[in-house]
Short mmCIF file of C-alpha atoms in Angstrom, two decimals:
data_model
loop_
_atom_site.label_atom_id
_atom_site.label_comp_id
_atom_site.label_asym_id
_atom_site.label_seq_id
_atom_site.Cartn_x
_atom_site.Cartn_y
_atom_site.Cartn_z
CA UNK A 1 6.09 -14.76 -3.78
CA UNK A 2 3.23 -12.20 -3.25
CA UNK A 3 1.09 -13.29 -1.04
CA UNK A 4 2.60 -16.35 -0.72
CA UNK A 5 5.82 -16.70 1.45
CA UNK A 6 8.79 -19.01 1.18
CA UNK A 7 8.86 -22.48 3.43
CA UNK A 8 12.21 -22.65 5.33
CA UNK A 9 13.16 -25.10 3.43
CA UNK A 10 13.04 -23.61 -0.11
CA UNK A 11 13.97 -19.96 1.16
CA UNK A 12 17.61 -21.76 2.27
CA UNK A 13 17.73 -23.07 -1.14
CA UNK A 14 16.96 -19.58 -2.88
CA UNK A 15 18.69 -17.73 -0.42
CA UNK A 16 22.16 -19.65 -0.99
CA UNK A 17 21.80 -19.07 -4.60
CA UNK A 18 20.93 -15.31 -4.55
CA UNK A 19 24.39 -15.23 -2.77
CA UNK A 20 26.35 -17.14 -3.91
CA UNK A 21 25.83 -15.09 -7.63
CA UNK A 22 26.32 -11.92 -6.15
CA UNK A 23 29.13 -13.19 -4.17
CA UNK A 24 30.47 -14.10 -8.08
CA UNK A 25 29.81 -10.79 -9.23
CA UNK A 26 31.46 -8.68 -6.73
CA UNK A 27 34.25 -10.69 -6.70
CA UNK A 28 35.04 -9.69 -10.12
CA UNK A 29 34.47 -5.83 -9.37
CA UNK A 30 30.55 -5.32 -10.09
CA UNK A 31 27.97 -4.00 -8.41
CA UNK A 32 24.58 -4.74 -9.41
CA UNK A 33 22.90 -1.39 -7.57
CA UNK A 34 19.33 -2.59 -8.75
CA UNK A 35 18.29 -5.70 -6.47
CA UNK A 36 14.83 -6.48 -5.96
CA UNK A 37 12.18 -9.23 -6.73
CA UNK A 38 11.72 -9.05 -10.50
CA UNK A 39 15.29 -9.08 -10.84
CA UNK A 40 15.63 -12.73 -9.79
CA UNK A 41 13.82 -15.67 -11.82
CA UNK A 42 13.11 -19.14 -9.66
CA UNK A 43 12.76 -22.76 -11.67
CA UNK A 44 12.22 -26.05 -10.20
CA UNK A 45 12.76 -29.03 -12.07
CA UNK A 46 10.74 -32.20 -11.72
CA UNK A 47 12.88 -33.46 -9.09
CA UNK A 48 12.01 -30.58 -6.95
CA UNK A 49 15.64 -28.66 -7.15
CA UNK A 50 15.35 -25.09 -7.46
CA UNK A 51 17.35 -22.74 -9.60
CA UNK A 52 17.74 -19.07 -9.20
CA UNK A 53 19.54 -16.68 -11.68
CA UNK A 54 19.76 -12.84 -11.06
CA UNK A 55 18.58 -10.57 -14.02
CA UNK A 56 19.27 -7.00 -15.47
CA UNK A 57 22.55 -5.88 -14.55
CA UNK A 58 21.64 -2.47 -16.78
CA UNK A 59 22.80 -0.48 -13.86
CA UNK A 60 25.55 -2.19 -12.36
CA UNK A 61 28.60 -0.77 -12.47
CA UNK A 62 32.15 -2.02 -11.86
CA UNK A 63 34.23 -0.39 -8.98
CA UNK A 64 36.82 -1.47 -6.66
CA UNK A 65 36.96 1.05 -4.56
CA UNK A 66 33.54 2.46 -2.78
CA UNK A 67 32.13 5.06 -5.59
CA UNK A 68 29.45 7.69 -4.96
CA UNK A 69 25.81 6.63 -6.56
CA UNK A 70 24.80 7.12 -9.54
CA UNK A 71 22.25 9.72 -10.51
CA UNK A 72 20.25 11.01 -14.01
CA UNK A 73 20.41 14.32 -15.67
CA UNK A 74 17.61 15.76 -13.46
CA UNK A 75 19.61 14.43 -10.08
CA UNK A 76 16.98 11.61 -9.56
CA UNK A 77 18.60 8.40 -7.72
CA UNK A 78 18.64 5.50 -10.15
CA UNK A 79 17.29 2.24 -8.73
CA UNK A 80 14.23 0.71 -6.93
CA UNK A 81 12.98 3.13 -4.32
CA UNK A 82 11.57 -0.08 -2.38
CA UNK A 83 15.18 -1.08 -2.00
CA UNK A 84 17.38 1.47 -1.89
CA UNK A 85 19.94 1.83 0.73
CA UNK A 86 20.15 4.83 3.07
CA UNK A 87 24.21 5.35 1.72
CA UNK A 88 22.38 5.46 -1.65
CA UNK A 89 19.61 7.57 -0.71
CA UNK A 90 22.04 10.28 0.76
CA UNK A 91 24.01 9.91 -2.33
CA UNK A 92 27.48 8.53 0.17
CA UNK A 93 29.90 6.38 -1.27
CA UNK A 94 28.75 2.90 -1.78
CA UNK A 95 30.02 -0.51 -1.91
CA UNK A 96 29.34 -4.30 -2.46
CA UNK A 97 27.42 -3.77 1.38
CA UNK A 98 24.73 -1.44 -0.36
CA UNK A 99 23.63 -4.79 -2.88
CA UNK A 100 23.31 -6.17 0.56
CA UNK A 101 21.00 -4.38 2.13
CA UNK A 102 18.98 -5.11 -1.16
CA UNK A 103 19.21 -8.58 -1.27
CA UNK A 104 18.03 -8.24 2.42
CA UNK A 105 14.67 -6.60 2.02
CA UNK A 106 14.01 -8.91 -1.29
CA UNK A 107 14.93 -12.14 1.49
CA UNK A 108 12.05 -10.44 3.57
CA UNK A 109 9.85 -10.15 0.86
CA UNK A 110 10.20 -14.11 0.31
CA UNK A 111 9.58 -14.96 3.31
CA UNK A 112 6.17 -12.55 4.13
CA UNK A 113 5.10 -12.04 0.71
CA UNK A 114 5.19 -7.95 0.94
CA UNK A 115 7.98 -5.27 0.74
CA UNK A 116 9.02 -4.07 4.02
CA UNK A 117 8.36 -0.71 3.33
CA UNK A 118 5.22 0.70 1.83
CA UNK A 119 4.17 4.52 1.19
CA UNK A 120 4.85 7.47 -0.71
CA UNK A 121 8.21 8.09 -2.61
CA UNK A 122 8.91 10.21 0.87
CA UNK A 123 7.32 7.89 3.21
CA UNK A 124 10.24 5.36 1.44
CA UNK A 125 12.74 7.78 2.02
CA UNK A 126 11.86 8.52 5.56
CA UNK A 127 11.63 4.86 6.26
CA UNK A 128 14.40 3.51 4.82
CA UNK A 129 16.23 6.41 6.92
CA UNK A 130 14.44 6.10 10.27
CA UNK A 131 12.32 2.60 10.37
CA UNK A 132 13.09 -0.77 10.18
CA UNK A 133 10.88 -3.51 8.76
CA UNK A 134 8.32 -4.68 11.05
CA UNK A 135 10.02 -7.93 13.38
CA UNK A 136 10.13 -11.30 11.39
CA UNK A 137 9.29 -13.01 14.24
CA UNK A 138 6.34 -11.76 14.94
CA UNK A 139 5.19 -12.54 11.44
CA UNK A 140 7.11 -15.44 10.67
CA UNK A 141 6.69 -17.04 14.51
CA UNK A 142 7.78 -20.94 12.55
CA UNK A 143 10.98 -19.30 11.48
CA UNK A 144 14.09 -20.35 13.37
CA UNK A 145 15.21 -16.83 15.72
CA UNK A 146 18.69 -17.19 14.46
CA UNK A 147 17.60 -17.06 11.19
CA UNK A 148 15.41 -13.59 11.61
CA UNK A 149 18.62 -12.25 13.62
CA UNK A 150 20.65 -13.17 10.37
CA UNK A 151 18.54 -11.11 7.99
CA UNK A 152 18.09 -7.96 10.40
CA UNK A 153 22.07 -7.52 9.80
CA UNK A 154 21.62 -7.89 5.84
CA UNK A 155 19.56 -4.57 5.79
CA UNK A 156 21.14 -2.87 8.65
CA UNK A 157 20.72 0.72 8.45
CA UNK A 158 24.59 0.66 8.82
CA UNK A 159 27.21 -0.31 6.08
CA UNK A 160 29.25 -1.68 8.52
CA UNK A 161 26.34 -3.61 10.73
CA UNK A 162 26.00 -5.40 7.59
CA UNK A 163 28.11 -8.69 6.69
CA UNK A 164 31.54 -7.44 5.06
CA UNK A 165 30.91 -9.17 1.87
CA UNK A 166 28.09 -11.42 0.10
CA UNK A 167 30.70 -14.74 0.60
CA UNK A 168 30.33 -13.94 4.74
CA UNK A 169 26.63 -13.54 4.56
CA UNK A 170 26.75 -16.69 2.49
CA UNK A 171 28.81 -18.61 5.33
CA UNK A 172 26.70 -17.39 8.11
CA UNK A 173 23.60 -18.64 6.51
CA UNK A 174 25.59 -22.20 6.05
CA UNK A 175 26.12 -22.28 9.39
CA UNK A 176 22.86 -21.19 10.18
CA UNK A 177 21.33 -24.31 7.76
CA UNK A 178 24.17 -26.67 9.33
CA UNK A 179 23.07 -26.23 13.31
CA UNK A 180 20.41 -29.41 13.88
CA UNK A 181 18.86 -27.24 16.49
CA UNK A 182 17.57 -25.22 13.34
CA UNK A 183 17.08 -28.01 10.94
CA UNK A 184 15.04 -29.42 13.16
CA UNK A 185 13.25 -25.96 15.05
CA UNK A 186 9.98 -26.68 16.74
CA UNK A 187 8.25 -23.42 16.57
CA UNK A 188 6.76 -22.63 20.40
CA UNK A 189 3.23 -24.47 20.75
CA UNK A 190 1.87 -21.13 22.15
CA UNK A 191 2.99 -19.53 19.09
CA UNK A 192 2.22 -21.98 16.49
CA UNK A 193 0.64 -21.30 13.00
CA UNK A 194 -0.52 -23.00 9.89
CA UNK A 195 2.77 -24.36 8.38
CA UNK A 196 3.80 -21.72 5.61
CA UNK A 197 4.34 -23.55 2.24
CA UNK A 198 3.90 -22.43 -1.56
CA UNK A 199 0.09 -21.83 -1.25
CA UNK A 200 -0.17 -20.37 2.59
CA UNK A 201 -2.90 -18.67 4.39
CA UNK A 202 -3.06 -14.33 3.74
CA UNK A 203 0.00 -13.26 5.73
CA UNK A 204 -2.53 -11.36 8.11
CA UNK A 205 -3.80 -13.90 9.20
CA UNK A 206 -0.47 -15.89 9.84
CA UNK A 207 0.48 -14.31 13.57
CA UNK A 208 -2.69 -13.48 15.82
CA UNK A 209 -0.81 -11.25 18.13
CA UNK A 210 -0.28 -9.08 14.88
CA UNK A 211 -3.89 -8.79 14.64
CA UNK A 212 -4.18 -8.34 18.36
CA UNK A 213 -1.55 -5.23 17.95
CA UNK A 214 -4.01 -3.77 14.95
CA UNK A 215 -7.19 -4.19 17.12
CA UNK A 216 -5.26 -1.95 19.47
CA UNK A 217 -3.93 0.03 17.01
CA UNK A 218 -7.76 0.93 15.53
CA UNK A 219 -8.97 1.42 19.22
CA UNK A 220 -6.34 3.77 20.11
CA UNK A 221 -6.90 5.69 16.49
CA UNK A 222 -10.08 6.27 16.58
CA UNK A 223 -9.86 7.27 20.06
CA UNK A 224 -7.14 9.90 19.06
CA UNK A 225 -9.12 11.00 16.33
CA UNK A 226 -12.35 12.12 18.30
CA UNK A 227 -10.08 14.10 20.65
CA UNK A 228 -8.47 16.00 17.70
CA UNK A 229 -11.84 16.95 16.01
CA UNK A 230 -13.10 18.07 19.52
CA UNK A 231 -9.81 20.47 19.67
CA UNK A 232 -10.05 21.20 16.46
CA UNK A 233 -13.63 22.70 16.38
CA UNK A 234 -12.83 24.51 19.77
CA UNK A 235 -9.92 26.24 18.02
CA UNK A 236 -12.37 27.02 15.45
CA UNK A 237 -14.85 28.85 17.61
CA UNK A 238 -11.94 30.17 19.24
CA UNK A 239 -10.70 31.39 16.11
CA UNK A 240 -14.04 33.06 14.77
CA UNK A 241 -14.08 34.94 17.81
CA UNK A 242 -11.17 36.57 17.57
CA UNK A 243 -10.71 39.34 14.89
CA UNK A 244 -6.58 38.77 13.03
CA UNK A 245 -5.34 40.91 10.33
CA UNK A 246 -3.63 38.76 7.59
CA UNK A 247 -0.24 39.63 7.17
CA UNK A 248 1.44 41.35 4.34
CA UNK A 249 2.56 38.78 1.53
CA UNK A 250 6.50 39.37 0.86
CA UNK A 251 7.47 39.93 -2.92
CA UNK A 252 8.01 36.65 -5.28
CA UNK A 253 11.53 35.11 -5.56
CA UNK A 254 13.03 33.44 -8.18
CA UNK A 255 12.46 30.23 -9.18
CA UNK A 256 15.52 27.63 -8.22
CA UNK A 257 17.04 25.03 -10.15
CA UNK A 258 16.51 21.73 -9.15
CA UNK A 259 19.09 19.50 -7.83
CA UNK A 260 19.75 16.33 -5.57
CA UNK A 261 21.90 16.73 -2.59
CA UNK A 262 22.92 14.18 0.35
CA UNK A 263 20.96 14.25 3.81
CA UNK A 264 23.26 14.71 7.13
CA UNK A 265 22.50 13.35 10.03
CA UNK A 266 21.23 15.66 12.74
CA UNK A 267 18.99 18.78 12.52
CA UNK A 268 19.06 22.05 14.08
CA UNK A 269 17.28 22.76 17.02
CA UNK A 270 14.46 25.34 16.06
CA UNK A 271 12.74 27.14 18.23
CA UNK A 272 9.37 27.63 16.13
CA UNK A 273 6.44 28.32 18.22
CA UNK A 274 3.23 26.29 17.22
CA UNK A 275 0.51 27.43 15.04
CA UNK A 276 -2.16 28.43 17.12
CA UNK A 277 -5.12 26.32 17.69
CA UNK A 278 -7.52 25.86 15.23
CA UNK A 279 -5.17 26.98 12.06
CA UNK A 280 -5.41 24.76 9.39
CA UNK A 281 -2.45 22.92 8.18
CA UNK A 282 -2.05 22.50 5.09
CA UNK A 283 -0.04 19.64 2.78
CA UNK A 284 2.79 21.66 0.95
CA UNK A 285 1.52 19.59 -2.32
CA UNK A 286 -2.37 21.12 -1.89
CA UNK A 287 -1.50 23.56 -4.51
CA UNK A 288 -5.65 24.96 -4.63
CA UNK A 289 -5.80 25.49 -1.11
CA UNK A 290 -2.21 27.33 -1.00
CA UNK A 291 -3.67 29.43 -3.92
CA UNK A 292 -6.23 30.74 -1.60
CA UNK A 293 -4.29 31.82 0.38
CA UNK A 294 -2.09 33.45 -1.45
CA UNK A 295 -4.95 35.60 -3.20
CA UNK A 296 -6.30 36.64 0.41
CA UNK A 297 -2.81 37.73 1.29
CA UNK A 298 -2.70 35.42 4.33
CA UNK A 299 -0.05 33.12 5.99
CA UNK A 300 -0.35 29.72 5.25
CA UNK A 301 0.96 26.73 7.73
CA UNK A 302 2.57 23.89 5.73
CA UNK A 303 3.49 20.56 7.27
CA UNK A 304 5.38 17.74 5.26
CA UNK A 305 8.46 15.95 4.13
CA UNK A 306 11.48 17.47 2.05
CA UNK A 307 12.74 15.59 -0.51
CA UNK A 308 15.38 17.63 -2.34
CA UNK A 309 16.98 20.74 -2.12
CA UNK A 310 19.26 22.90 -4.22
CA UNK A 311 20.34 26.63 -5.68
CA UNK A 312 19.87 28.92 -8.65
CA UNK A 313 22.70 29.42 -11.13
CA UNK A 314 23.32 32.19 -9.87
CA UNK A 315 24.07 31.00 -6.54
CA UNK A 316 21.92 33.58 -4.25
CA UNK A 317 18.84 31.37 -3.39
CA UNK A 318 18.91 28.58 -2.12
CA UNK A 319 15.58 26.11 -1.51
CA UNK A 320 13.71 22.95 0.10
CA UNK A 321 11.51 21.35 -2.19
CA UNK A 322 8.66 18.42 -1.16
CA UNK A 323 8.84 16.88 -4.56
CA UNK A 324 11.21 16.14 -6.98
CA UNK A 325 9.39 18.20 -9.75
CA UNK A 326 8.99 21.44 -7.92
CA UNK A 327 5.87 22.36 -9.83
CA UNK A 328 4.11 20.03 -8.32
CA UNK A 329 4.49 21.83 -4.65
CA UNK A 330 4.96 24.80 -2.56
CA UNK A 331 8.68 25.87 -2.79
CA UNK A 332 10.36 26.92 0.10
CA UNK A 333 13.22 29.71 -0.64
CA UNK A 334 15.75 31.02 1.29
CA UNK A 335 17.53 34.43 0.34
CA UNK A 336 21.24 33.70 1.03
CA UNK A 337 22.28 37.24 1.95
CA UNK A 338 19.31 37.44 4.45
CA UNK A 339 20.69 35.19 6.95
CA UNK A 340 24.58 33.54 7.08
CA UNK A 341 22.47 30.51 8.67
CA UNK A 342 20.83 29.73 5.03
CA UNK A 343 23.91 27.59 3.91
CA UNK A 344 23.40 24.18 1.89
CA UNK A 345 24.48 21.85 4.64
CA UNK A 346 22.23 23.31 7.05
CA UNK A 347 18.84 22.85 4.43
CA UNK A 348 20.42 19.36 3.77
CA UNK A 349 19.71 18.21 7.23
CA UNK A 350 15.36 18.63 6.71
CA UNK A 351 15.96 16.07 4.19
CA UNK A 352 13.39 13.48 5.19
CA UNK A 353 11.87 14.85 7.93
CA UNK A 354 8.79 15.97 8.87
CA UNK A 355 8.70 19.50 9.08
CA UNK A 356 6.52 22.22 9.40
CA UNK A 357 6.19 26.07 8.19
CA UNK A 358 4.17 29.31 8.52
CA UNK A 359 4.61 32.22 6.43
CA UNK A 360 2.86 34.08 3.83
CA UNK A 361 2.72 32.52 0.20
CA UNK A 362 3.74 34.36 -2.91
CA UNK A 363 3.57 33.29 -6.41
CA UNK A 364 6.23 33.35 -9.20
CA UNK A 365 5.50 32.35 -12.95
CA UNK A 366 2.93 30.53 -11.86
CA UNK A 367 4.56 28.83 -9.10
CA UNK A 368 3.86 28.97 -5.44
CA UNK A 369 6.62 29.45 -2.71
CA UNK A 370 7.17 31.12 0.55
CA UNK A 371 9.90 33.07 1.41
CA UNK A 372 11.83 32.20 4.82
CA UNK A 373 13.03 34.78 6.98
CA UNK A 374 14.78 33.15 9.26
CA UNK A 375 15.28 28.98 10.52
CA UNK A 376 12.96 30.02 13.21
CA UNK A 377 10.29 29.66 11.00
CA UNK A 378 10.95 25.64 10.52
CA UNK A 379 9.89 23.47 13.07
CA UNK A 380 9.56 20.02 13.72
CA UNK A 381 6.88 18.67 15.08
#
């Protein structure tokens, strides 16, 4: 259904389906873990009816009780990143809810012919954490509003803002099908659009005030954009006027193992002051620029998203890491014995959030990393 969104009528007929097998399956104890378009194949027969069956149960995995999620050898999360659930994401217990919120984002992608979420494996993270899918209604304005309420609660950040169990989603959405106010919804004249069907119009061009919201979007962008080159080039001729001495690089610290660990909620306030104008910032994954600046012996501001974090064997360092294979970024390590702040739950709670660093950069076995003195150094922006 790229590109080419569900009608009403057949999404209540594939939507059933989907639910009623994974209703099936969780009644007997399994949980598939590894919803998402591919995984369900579609037939109609000559009479129109259409069949759905729901593929590739290779990581499902049978529980009763809520179990924590599954991850590889290297601590990876196993499943679609497009779909994952935040309870699977911070690697919480999880339950027959987490197949829900799934089977949620795979019902939006019927029905607008995209994933909710786009990006980076961190911009995923982030959203899936933070975000919620842009409103059905404005995309889907001939879709009944009871019906878009519906599917919000299937990928509720939430386990418990979901439905309990695939058999109550299931009877919602019959009741939902059974009202004749929505089997026979009249989208609003002022809002209404090309009838969506199996061949529709691009989905950008379904909603005008979407397009509306990206002409303002643009205008506002740009706008923003000029203004930040103008500051930027008078922190630059600020900056060449004034003489700073680079500071001291500290000595290298050893490399950390890596390792997966849950996010927490909140974050410590830090009370980081801001780069000064004019200093570049620099993307903790621009390993030649970061090189440069470890040869002049300079600090280096970093600014991105951490994605994992961990501790050597030994169990004296401790770091945050902006990619899952921490050769391909700047490390960021933390000295236990330097500061009783540098404890695991406290680096957990950067976990997909923007953050941002200065300090100098040093270099071990090839690697790049930056020593942290103290929390103060972390802010976010």
């Amino acid at each position: 259904t790229r590109d080419n969104p569900l009608n009403p009528d057949d999404f209540f007929a594939v939507a059933q389906q989907a639910l009623a097998g994974i209703s099936a399956a969780h009644q007997t104890g399994i949980l598939h873990r590894d919803i998402k378009p591919s995984n369900f194949m579609i037939h109609r027969d000559a009479s129109g009816h259409v069949t759905v069956k729901i593929l590739d149960f290779g990581l499902a995995k049978f529980q009763q009780e809520p179990s924590l999620q599954t991850v590889s050898q290297d601590s990876s999360i196993l499943g679609s990143i497009h779909y994952l659930s935040p309870e699977q994401i911070h690697l919480r217990p999880v339950d027959f809810r987490t197949d829900l919120y799934a089977l949620g984002l795979v019902f939006y992608y019927t029905l607008v012919g995209r994933p909710a979420f786009n990006g980076t494996v961190a911009d995923l993270i982030v959203q899936h954490l933070q975000h919620d899918p842009a409103p059905l209604e404005a995309l889907r304005p001939d879709l009944p509003p009871a019906l878009c309420e519906w599917l919000r609660k299937m990928y509720a950040k939430a386990p418990e803002s979901r439905p309990a169990t695939a058999a109550a989603a299931l009877n919602e959405l019959a009741a939902i099908i059974r009202n004749p106010w929505v089997t026979h919804y009249v989208p609003d004249p002022a809002q209404a659009v090309e009838p969506v069907r199996m061949v529709p119009p691009p989905v950008e061009e379904i909603p005008a005030r979407a397009m509306e919201h990206r002409a303002a979007f643009r205008a506002v962008f740009w706008t923003a954009t000029i203004v930040a080159g103008v500051l930027i080039l008078c922190g630059v001729l600020w900056w060449m006027g004034k003489s700073r001495s680079p500071v001291a690089a500290v000595p290298p610290a050893t490399p950390p193992s890596v390792a997966s660990v849950p996010v927490v909620a909140s974050a410590p306030a830090p009370t980081v002051t801001t780069a000064p104008v004019g200093t570049t910032v620099l993307s903790p994954t621009d390993l030649g620029a970061l090189k440069s600046v470890f040869e002049s012996g300079g600090d280096a501001v970093v600014e991105g998203v951490p994605v994992v974090t961990g501790e050597n064997k030994a169990g004296t360092i401790l770091y945050l890491n902006f990619s899952r294979d921490y050769t391909d970024s700047l490390s960021l390590v933390f000295f236990k014995e330097k500061d009783p702040a540098f404890t695991e739950d406290t680096l957990r709670q950067y976990i997909g959030r923007r953050i941002r660093v200065q300090g100098p950069v040093s270099e071990y076995n090839g690697k790049l990393q930056m020593k942290i003195q103290s929390l103060k150094q972390i802010q976010t922006p």
